[in-house]
C-alpha atoms as an extended CHARMM CRD file, in Angstrom:
* protein
*
       223  EXT
         1         1  ALA       CA             52.5230000000      160.8250000000      101.9760000000  PROA      1               0.0000000000
         2         2  LEU       CA             55.7350000000      161.7060000000      103.8010000000  PROA      2               0.0000000000
         3         3  ALA       CA             55.6760000000      165.5140000000      103.5660000000  PROA      3               0.0000000000
         4         4  PRO       CA             52.3150000000      166.0090000000      105.3160000000  PROA      4               0.0000000000
         5         5  PHE       CA             53.2430000000      163.3540000000      107.8510000000  PROA      5               0.0000000000
         6         6  ALA       CA             56.4940000000      165.1670000000      108.6740000000  PROA      6               0.0000000000
         7         7  TRP       CA             54.4350000000      168.3240000000      109.1720000000  PROA      7               0.0000000000
         8         8  LEU       CA             52.1400000000      166.4020000000      111.5260000000  PROA      8               0.0000000000
         9         9  LEU       CA             55.0980000000      165.2100000000      113.6260000000  PROA      9               0.0000000000
        10        10  SER       CA             56.4140000000      168.7520000000      113.8990000000  PROA      10              0.0000000000
        11        11  ARG       CA             52.9880000000      169.9930000000      114.9050000000  PROA      11              0.0000000000
        12        12  CYS       CA             52.7840000000      167.3720000000      117.6300000000  PROA      12              0.0000000000
        13        13  ASP       CA             56.1580000000      168.4990000000      119.0130000000  PROA      13              0.0000000000
        14        14  GLU       CA             55.1680000000      172.1780000000      118.9250000000  PROA      14              0.0000000000
        15        15  ARG       CA             51.5870000000      171.8490000000      120.1770000000  PROA      15              0.0000000000
        16        16  PRO       CA             51.1230000000      168.5900000000      122.0850000000  PROA      16              0.0000000000
        17        17  ASP       CA             47.9930000000      170.0890000000      123.6460000000  PROA      17              0.0000000000
        18        18  LEU       CA             46.2400000000      169.6840000000      120.2730000000  PROA      18              0.0000000000
        19        19  PHE       CA             46.6880000000      165.9040000000      120.3260000000  PROA      19              0.0000000000
        20        20  ASP       CA             44.2500000000      163.9930000000      122.4670000000  PROA      20              0.0000000000
        21        21  ALA       CA             44.4380000000      160.2140000000      122.9120000000  PROA      21              0.0000000000
        22        22  ASP       CA             42.5090000000      159.5060000000      119.7120000000  PROA      22              0.0000000000
        23        23  ARG       CA             44.7030000000      161.7760000000      117.5850000000  PROA      23              0.0000000000
        24        24  LEU       CA             47.8450000000      160.2480000000      119.0750000000  PROA      24              0.0000000000
        25        25  ARG       CA             46.5190000000      156.7790000000      118.2890000000  PROA      25              0.0000000000
        26        26  ARG       CA             45.7760000000      157.7290000000      114.6890000000  PROA      26              0.0000000000
        27        27  MET       CA             49.1590000000      159.3910000000      114.3380000000  PROA      27              0.0000000000
        28        28  SER       CA             50.9150000000      156.2470000000      115.5410000000  PROA      28              0.0000000000
        29        29  TRP       CA             49.0140000000      154.1970000000      112.9460000000  PROA      29              0.0000000000
        30        30  ASN       CA             50.0550000000      156.6400000000      110.2450000000  PROA      30              0.0000000000
        31        31  TYR       CA             53.6330000000      156.4490000000      111.5420000000  PROA      31              0.0000000000
        32        32  LYS       CA             53.4990000000      152.6910000000      111.1920000000  PROA      32              0.0000000000
        33        33  TRP       CA             52.5320000000      153.1260000000      107.5240000000  PROA      33              0.0000000000
        34        34  ALA       CA             55.0690000000      155.8870000000      106.8490000000  PROA      34              0.0000000000
        35        35  VAL       CA             58.1130000000      153.6630000000      107.4330000000  PROA      35              0.0000000000
        36        36  PRO       CA             57.2580000000      151.1190000000      104.6920000000  PROA      36              0.0000000000
        37        37  VAL       CA             56.2660000000      153.9640000000      102.3690000000  PROA      37              0.0000000000
        38        38  ALA       CA             59.7220000000      155.4670000000      102.8840000000  PROA      38              0.0000000000
        39        39  SER       CA             61.3520000000      152.0450000000      102.5050000000  PROA      39              0.0000000000
        40        40  ASP       CA             59.7090000000      151.5710000000       99.1160000000  PROA      40              0.0000000000
        41        41  ASN       CA             60.8420000000      154.9700000000       97.8250000000  PROA      41              0.0000000000
        42        42  PRO       CA             64.4830000000      155.2460000000       96.6720000000  PROA      42              0.0000000000
        43        43  GLY       CA             64.1310000000      159.0290000000       96.8500000000  PROA      43              0.0000000000
        44        44  VAL       CA             64.1930000000      158.7460000000      100.6440000000  PROA      44              0.0000000000
        45        45  GLY       CA             67.7550000000      158.5890000000      101.9260000000  PROA      45              0.0000000000
        46        46  VAL       CA             68.9390000000      155.9370000000      104.3450000000  PROA      46              0.0000000000
        47        47  ALA       CA             69.5120000000      158.5300000000      107.0820000000  PROA      47              0.0000000000
        48        48  GLN       CA             65.9400000000      159.7870000000      106.7750000000  PROA      48              0.0000000000
        49        49  LEU       CA             64.6020000000      156.2380000000      106.8380000000  PROA      49              0.0000000000
        50        50  ARG       CA             66.6190000000      155.4590000000      109.9630000000  PROA      50              0.0000000000
        51        51  SER       CA             65.2980000000      158.6350000000      111.5700000000  PROA      51              0.0000000000
        52        52  LEU       CA             61.7380000000      157.5380000000      110.8470000000  PROA      52              0.0000000000
        53        53  GLU       CA             62.4200000000      154.0990000000      112.3320000000  PROA      53              0.0000000000
        54        54  ALA       CA             63.8370000000      155.6440000000      115.5150000000  PROA      54              0.0000000000
        55        55  GLY       CA             60.9060000000      158.0270000000      115.7780000000  PROA      55              0.0000000000
        56        56  LEU       CA             58.4220000000      155.1920000000      115.3680000000  PROA      56              0.0000000000
        57        57  GLU       CA             59.9950000000      153.2970000000      118.2500000000  PROA      57              0.0000000000
        58        58  GLU       CA             59.9960000000      156.4300000000      120.4070000000  PROA      58              0.0000000000
        59        59  VAL       CA             56.2930000000      157.0750000000      119.7680000000  PROA      59              0.0000000000
        60        60  PHE       CA             55.3050000000      153.4750000000      120.4540000000  PROA      60              0.0000000000
        61        61  ARG       CA             57.3490000000      153.3080000000      123.6650000000  PROA      61              0.0000000000
        62        62  ALA       CA             55.8410000000      156.5880000000      124.8440000000  PROA      62              0.0000000000
        63        63  GLN       CA             52.3910000000      155.0850000000      124.4140000000  PROA      63              0.0000000000
        64        64  GLY       CA             53.3510000000      151.8580000000      126.1620000000  PROA      64              0.0000000000
        65        65  ALA       CA             52.7430000000      149.8420000000      122.9980000000  PROA      65              0.0000000000
        66        66  SER       CA             54.3580000000      146.5660000000      122.0030000000  PROA      66              0.0000000000
        67        67  MET       CA             57.3600000000      146.6830000000      119.6670000000  PROA      67              0.0000000000
        68        68  HSD       CA             55.7300000000      144.0540000000      117.4410000000  PROA      68              0.0000000000
        69        69  ALA       CA             54.7520000000      146.5220000000      114.7060000000  PROA      69              0.0000000000
        70        70  VAL       CA             58.0960000000      148.3350000000      115.0120000000  PROA      70              0.0000000000
        71        71  HSD       CA             60.0400000000      145.1300000000      114.3310000000  PROA      71              0.0000000000
        72        72  GLY       CA             57.7290000000      144.3660000000      111.4180000000  PROA      72              0.0000000000
        73        73  ASP       CA             58.4360000000      147.7460000000      109.8260000000  PROA      73              0.0000000000
        74        74  ARG       CA             62.1720000000      147.3720000000      110.4240000000  PROA      74              0.0000000000
        75        75  LEU       CA             62.0820000000      143.9560000000      108.7810000000  PROA      75              0.0000000000
        76        76  HSD       CA             60.5180000000      145.4670000000      105.6790000000  PROA      76              0.0000000000
        77        77  ALA       CA             63.0860000000      148.2740000000      105.6370000000  PROA      77              0.0000000000
        78        78  ALA       CA             65.9610000000      145.7970000000      105.9980000000  PROA      78              0.0000000000
        79        79  ILE       CA             64.6230000000      143.7750000000      103.0510000000  PROA      79              0.0000000000
        80        80  MET       CA             64.4050000000      146.8610000000      100.8670000000  PROA      80              0.0000000000
        81        81  LEU       CA             67.9250000000      147.9290000000      101.9110000000  PROA      81              0.0000000000
        82        82  GLY       CA             69.3000000000      144.4340000000      101.2320000000  PROA      82              0.0000000000
        83        83  LEU       CA             70.5250000000      143.9770000000      104.8180000000  PROA      83              0.0000000000
        84        84  GLU       CA             70.3780000000      140.2210000000      105.3660000000  PROA      84              0.0000000000
        85        85  GLU       CA             71.5920000000      139.9690000000      108.9740000000  PROA      85              0.0000000000
        86        86  GLU       CA             69.5120000000      142.9150000000      110.1160000000  PROA      86              0.0000000000
        87        87  GLY       CA             66.4520000000      141.4450000000      108.4280000000  PROA      87              0.0000000000
        88        88  ALA       CA             66.9480000000      138.0700000000      110.1080000000  PROA      88              0.0000000000
        89        89  ALA       CA             67.3170000000      139.7360000000      113.5040000000  PROA      89              0.0000000000
        90        90  GLU       CA             64.1860000000      141.8440000000      113.0200000000  PROA      90              0.0000000000
        91        91  LEU       CA             62.1980000000      138.8050000000      111.8520000000  PROA      91              0.0000000000
        92        92  ALA       CA             63.2360000000      136.9000000000      114.9880000000  PROA      92              0.0000000000
        93        93  ALA       CA             62.3170000000      139.8770000000      117.1880000000  PROA      93              0.0000000000
        94        94  TRP       CA             58.9790000000      140.2940000000      115.4060000000  PROA      94              0.0000000000
        95        95  ARG       CA             58.1480000000      136.6210000000      115.9160000000  PROA      95              0.0000000000
        96        96  SER       CA             59.0430000000      136.6930000000      119.6200000000  PROA      96              0.0000000000
        97        97  THR       CA             57.3900000000      140.0120000000      120.5150000000  PROA      97              0.0000000000
        98        98  PRO       CA             53.7670000000      139.8800000000      121.7220000000  PROA      98              0.0000000000
        99        99  ARG       CA             51.0590000000      141.4000000000      119.5850000000  PROA      99              0.0000000000
       100       100  ASP       CA             48.8080000000      144.1600000000      120.9070000000  PROA      100             0.0000000000
       101       101  ALA       CA             46.2400000000      146.6370000000      119.6070000000  PROA      101             0.0000000000
       102       102  SER       CA             48.9670000000      148.5390000000      117.7310000000  PROA      102             0.0000000000
       103       103  SER       CA             49.9770000000      145.4760000000      115.6870000000  PROA      103             0.0000000000
       104       104  ASP       CA             48.8600000000      144.8680000000      112.1390000000  PROA      104             0.0000000000
       105       105  CYS       CA             45.8700000000      142.5610000000      111.7710000000  PROA      105             0.0000000000
       106       106  GLU       CA             46.5580000000      138.8600000000      112.2100000000  PROA      106             0.0000000000
       107       107  GLY       CA             45.5340000000      138.3260000000      108.5950000000  PROA      107             0.0000000000
       108       108  CYS       CA             48.4590000000      140.5430000000      107.5530000000  PROA      108             0.0000000000
       109       109  ASP       CA             51.0830000000      138.5730000000      109.4670000000  PROA      109             0.0000000000
       110       110  PRO       CA             51.5790000000      135.7420000000      106.9310000000  PROA      110             0.0000000000
       111       111  MET       CA             52.7400000000      138.2760000000      104.3480000000  PROA      111             0.0000000000
       112       112  ARG       CA             56.0070000000      138.9770000000      106.1730000000  PROA      112             0.0000000000
       113       113  GLN       CA             56.7400000000      135.2780000000      106.5760000000  PROA      113             0.0000000000
       114       114  VAL       CA             55.9330000000      134.4710000000      102.9450000000  PROA      114             0.0000000000
       115       115  GLU       CA             58.0490000000      137.3520000000      101.6610000000  PROA      115             0.0000000000
       116       116  TRP       CA             61.0940000000      136.4350000000      103.7600000000  PROA      116             0.0000000000
       117       117  ALA       CA             60.8870000000      132.7330000000      102.8960000000  PROA      117             0.0000000000
       118       118  SER       CA             60.4910000000      133.5470000000       99.1980000000  PROA      118             0.0000000000
       119       119  LEU       CA             63.5390000000      135.7980000000       99.2180000000  PROA      119             0.0000000000
       120       120  HSD       CA             65.5480000000      132.8220000000      100.4490000000  PROA      120             0.0000000000
       121       121  GLU       CA             63.8270000000      130.3710000000       98.0940000000  PROA      121             0.0000000000
       122       122  ASP       CA             62.4540000000      128.4460000000      101.0570000000  PROA      122             0.0000000000
       123       123  TRP       CA             59.3900000000      127.5640000000       99.0410000000  PROA      123             0.0000000000
       124       124  GLU       CA             57.8870000000      125.0230000000      101.4320000000  PROA      124             0.0000000000
       125       125  THR       CA             57.8830000000      127.4950000000      104.3190000000  PROA      125             0.0000000000
       126       126  ALA       CA             56.4140000000      130.1880000000      102.0920000000  PROA      126             0.0000000000
       127       127  VAL       CA             53.5650000000      127.9110000000      101.0270000000  PROA      127             0.0000000000
       128       128  THR       CA             52.9350000000      126.7390000000      104.5850000000  PROA      128             0.0000000000
       129       129  GLU       CA             52.6400000000      130.3090000000      105.8340000000  PROA      129             0.0000000000
       130       130  ALA       CA             50.3190000000      131.2960000000      102.9790000000  PROA      130             0.0000000000
       131       131  GLU       CA             48.1730000000      128.1520000000      103.1320000000  PROA      131             0.0000000000
       132       132  PRO       CA             45.4440000000      129.5000000000      105.4740000000  PROA      132             0.0000000000
       133       133  VAL       CA             44.3520000000      132.1580000000      102.9410000000  PROA      133             0.0000000000
       134       134  LEU       CA             45.0410000000      130.4720000000       99.6020000000  PROA      134             0.0000000000
       135       135  GLY       CA             41.4960000000      129.1850000000       99.2710000000  PROA      135             0.0000000000
       136       136  GLU       CA             39.7940000000      132.3110000000      100.5920000000  PROA      136             0.0000000000
       137       137  ARG       CA             37.4790000000      134.2610000000       98.2900000000  PROA      137             0.0000000000
       138       138  GLU       CA             36.7090000000      137.1940000000      100.5790000000  PROA      138             0.0000000000
       139       139  ASP       CA             37.0780000000      140.6250000000       98.9650000000  PROA      139             0.0000000000
       140       140  ASP       CA             40.0070000000      141.6680000000      101.1210000000  PROA      140             0.0000000000
       141       141  ASP       CA             43.2890000000      143.3810000000      100.1700000000  PROA      141             0.0000000000
       142       142  ARG       CA             45.2010000000      141.3190000000      102.7120000000  PROA      142             0.0000000000
       143       143  LEU       CA             44.2190000000      138.1340000000      100.9130000000  PROA      143             0.0000000000
       144       144  TYR       CA             45.2610000000      139.5330000000       97.5260000000  PROA      144             0.0000000000
       145       145  ALA       CA             48.6690000000      140.4440000000       98.8960000000  PROA      145             0.0000000000
       146       146  VAL       CA             49.3830000000      137.0130000000      100.3860000000  PROA      146             0.0000000000
       147       147  GLN       CA             47.8950000000      135.1170000000       97.4310000000  PROA      147             0.0000000000
       148       148  SER       CA             49.9130000000      137.1520000000       94.9230000000  PROA      148             0.0000000000
       149       149  GLU       CA             53.1150000000      136.6370000000       96.9250000000  PROA      149             0.0000000000
       150       150  ALA       CA             52.4080000000      132.8920000000       97.1250000000  PROA      150             0.0000000000
       151       151  LEU       CA             52.2090000000      132.3130000000       93.3590000000  PROA      151             0.0000000000
       152       152  LEU       CA             55.9380000000      131.7860000000       92.7890000000  PROA      152             0.0000000000
       153       153  PRO       CA             56.4070000000      129.5720000000       95.8910000000  PROA      153             0.0000000000
       154       154  LEU       CA             53.5060000000      127.3900000000       94.7490000000  PROA      154             0.0000000000
       155       155  LEU       CA             54.9980000000      127.0950000000       91.2710000000  PROA      155             0.0000000000
       156       156  ALA       CA             58.5660000000      126.5040000000       92.4810000000  PROA      156             0.0000000000
       157       157  SER       CA             57.4670000000      123.8150000000       94.9330000000  PROA      157             0.0000000000
       158       158  GLY       CA             55.7280000000      121.8120000000       92.2200000000  PROA      158             0.0000000000
       159       159  ARG       CA             52.1550000000      122.8590000000       93.0040000000  PROA      159             0.0000000000
       160       160  SER       CA             51.4600000000      124.1660000000       89.5110000000  PROA      160             0.0000000000
       161       161  HSD       CA             47.7610000000      123.2650000000       89.5150000000  PROA      161             0.0000000000
       162       162  GLU       CA             47.1390000000      125.0140000000       92.8150000000  PROA      162             0.0000000000
       163       163  ALA       CA             49.1750000000      128.0180000000       91.6420000000  PROA      163             0.0000000000
       164       164  TRP       CA             46.9240000000      128.3820000000       88.6020000000  PROA      164             0.0000000000
       165       165  ASN       CA             43.7860000000      128.1320000000       90.7500000000  PROA      165             0.0000000000
       166       166  VAL       CA             45.0860000000      130.8040000000       93.1420000000  PROA      166             0.0000000000
       167       167  HSD       CA             46.0120000000      133.0720000000       90.2340000000  PROA      167             0.0000000000
       168       168  ALA       CA             42.6500000000      132.6600000000       88.4960000000  PROA      168             0.0000000000
       169       169  ARG       CA             40.6100000000      133.1040000000       91.6690000000  PROA      169             0.0000000000
       170       170  SER       CA             42.4720000000      136.1170000000       93.0300000000  PROA      170             0.0000000000
       171       171  TYR       CA             42.8270000000      137.8480000000       89.6510000000  PROA      171             0.0000000000
       172       172  ARG       CA             39.0780000000      137.6120000000       88.9880000000  PROA      172             0.0000000000
       173       173  MET       CA             38.4350000000      139.5210000000       92.2090000000  PROA      173             0.0000000000
       174       174  LEU       CA             41.3670000000      141.8650000000       91.7450000000  PROA      174             0.0000000000
       175       175  ARG       CA             41.1140000000      142.9300000000       88.1120000000  PROA      175             0.0000000000
       176       176  ASP       CA             38.5130000000      145.6880000000       88.5350000000  PROA      176             0.0000000000
       177       177  ARG       CA             39.9100000000      147.1510000000       91.7460000000  PROA      177             0.0000000000
       178       178  SER       CA             41.5980000000      150.5220000000       91.8230000000  PROA      178             0.0000000000
       179       179  ASN       CA             44.7570000000      149.0930000000       93.4430000000  PROA      179             0.0000000000
       180       180  VAL       CA             45.2460000000      146.2690000000       90.9380000000  PROA      180             0.0000000000
       181       181  MET       CA             48.6810000000      147.6290000000       89.9520000000  PROA      181             0.0000000000
       182       182  GLY       CA             50.0210000000      146.8230000000       93.3990000000  PROA      182             0.0000000000
       183       183  TYR       CA             49.5970000000      143.0950000000       92.7980000000  PROA      183             0.0000000000
       184       184  LEU       CA             49.8050000000      142.7180000000       89.0410000000  PROA      184             0.0000000000
       185       185  GLY       CA             53.5810000000      142.2860000000       88.8390000000  PROA      185             0.0000000000
       186       186  LYS       CA             53.5340000000      139.0240000000       90.7930000000  PROA      186             0.0000000000
       187       187  HSD       CA             50.8170000000      137.6490000000       88.5380000000  PROA      187             0.0000000000
       188       188  LEU       CA             52.6780000000      138.6090000000       85.3660000000  PROA      188             0.0000000000
       189       189  GLU       CA             55.8720000000      136.9780000000       86.6620000000  PROA      189             0.0000000000
       190       190  TYR       CA             54.0310000000      133.8060000000       87.6480000000  PROA      190             0.0000000000
       191       191  LEU       CA             52.3600000000      133.5660000000       84.2290000000  PROA      191             0.0000000000
       192       192  ALA       CA             55.6300000000      134.0310000000       82.3580000000  PROA      192             0.0000000000
       193       193  LEU       CA             57.5180000000      131.4650000000       84.4540000000  PROA      193             0.0000000000
       194       194  SER       CA             54.7050000000      128.9130000000       84.2350000000  PROA      194             0.0000000000
       195       195  GLY       CA             54.7310000000      128.9210000000       80.4520000000  PROA      195             0.0000000000
       196       196  ARG       CA             51.7240000000      131.1910000000       80.0410000000  PROA      196             0.0000000000
       197       197  GLY       CA             53.6180000000      134.0540000000       78.4540000000  PROA      197             0.0000000000
       198       198  ALA       CA             50.8250000000      134.8640000000       76.0070000000  PROA      198             0.0000000000
       199       199  ARG       CA             48.3710000000      135.4880000000       78.8450000000  PROA      199             0.0000000000
       200       200  SER       CA             51.0010000000      137.5270000000       80.6690000000  PROA      200             0.0000000000
       201       201  LEU       CA             51.4900000000      139.7290000000       77.6110000000  PROA      201             0.0000000000
       202       202  ARG       CA             47.7260000000      140.1740000000       77.1890000000  PROA      202             0.0000000000
       203       203  LEU       CA             47.4010000000      141.3940000000       80.7530000000  PROA      203             0.0000000000
       204       204  MET       CA             50.4530000000      143.6160000000       80.3890000000  PROA      204             0.0000000000
       205       205  ARG       CA             48.9340000000      145.2850000000       77.3300000000  PROA      205             0.0000000000
       206       206  ALA       CA             45.5700000000      145.6870000000       79.0580000000  PROA      206             0.0000000000
       207       207  TYR       CA             47.1080000000      147.6150000000       81.9520000000  PROA      207             0.0000000000
       208       208  ALA       CA             49.9490000000      149.4160000000       80.1660000000  PROA      208             0.0000000000
       209       209  GLY       CA             48.0140000000      152.6770000000       80.1160000000  PROA      209             0.0000000000
       210       210  ARG       CA             47.6030000000      152.6150000000       83.9010000000  PROA      210             0.0000000000
       211       211  ILE       CA             51.2720000000      152.4720000000       84.8590000000  PROA      211             0.0000000000
       212       212  ASP       CA             50.9860000000      155.8770000000       86.5660000000  PROA      212             0.0000000000
       213       213  GLU       CA             48.6970000000      154.2560000000       89.1550000000  PROA      213             0.0000000000
       214       214  ALA       CA             51.6470000000      152.4000000000       90.6810000000  PROA      214             0.0000000000
       215       215  GLN       CA             51.8070000000      153.7060000000       94.2380000000  PROA      215             0.0000000000
       216       216  SER       CA             55.5020000000      153.1740000000       94.9030000000  PROA      216             0.0000000000
       217       217  ALA       CA             58.8410000000      152.4730000000       93.2870000000  PROA      217             0.0000000000
       218       218  ARG       CA             58.5800000000      148.9410000000       94.6260000000  PROA      218             0.0000000000
       219       219  VAL       CA             55.3620000000      148.3610000000       92.6870000000  PROA      219             0.0000000000
       220       220  LEU       CA             57.1070000000      149.6380000000       89.5650000000  PROA      220             0.0000000000
       221       221  MET       CA             60.0090000000      147.2750000000       90.2750000000  PROA      221             0.0000000000
       222       222  ASP       CA             57.6210000000      144.3090000000       90.4920000000  PROA      222             0.0000000000
       223       223  LEU       CA             55.9290000000      145.3280000000       87.2630000000  PROA      223             0.0000000000
């Protein structure tokens, strides 16, 4: 994803006349996705990642957009780089910065909160943030992401019955989707830690031949 996007940025610098308002809007959305893609790829150096972060801020400021999405991307990058203080600062900035049309959908917002709380084993906060979507059945990737991330917090906070229900419900909807590999690791980990190792192994064997569908190094790490 990054090579064609870098070409696009260069093209915009060389020929800004080719980029009307709609193309600039779409480019900024792609920019917002490029930073987490780079964060999840250890082949991207820290200097290049920092350059992408700075460029994202520059583009958003030029368009008069809120820095809400920028702080969200920087939070993700800080987590992947293991930078605790920077991550905490970006989370605080993300929480305090107003949303606008350039922000991720509101349904995506709980994911950042759940992930940060889980990293710090603040299980109650993680569950509280995930609670609004734990019972949802809608066929929506955002729900799969939050539900998968919530499995360990539910288990660790003593909600083993609810954790099983969330796993069973979300996996039934997820299992035949093309992007199942992006969420499977959390489910396998939950099953193993909850004493359902046999089921975890069955699922692992069922998907072993699809490992090349993992879309990032982070997905591979989870698996």
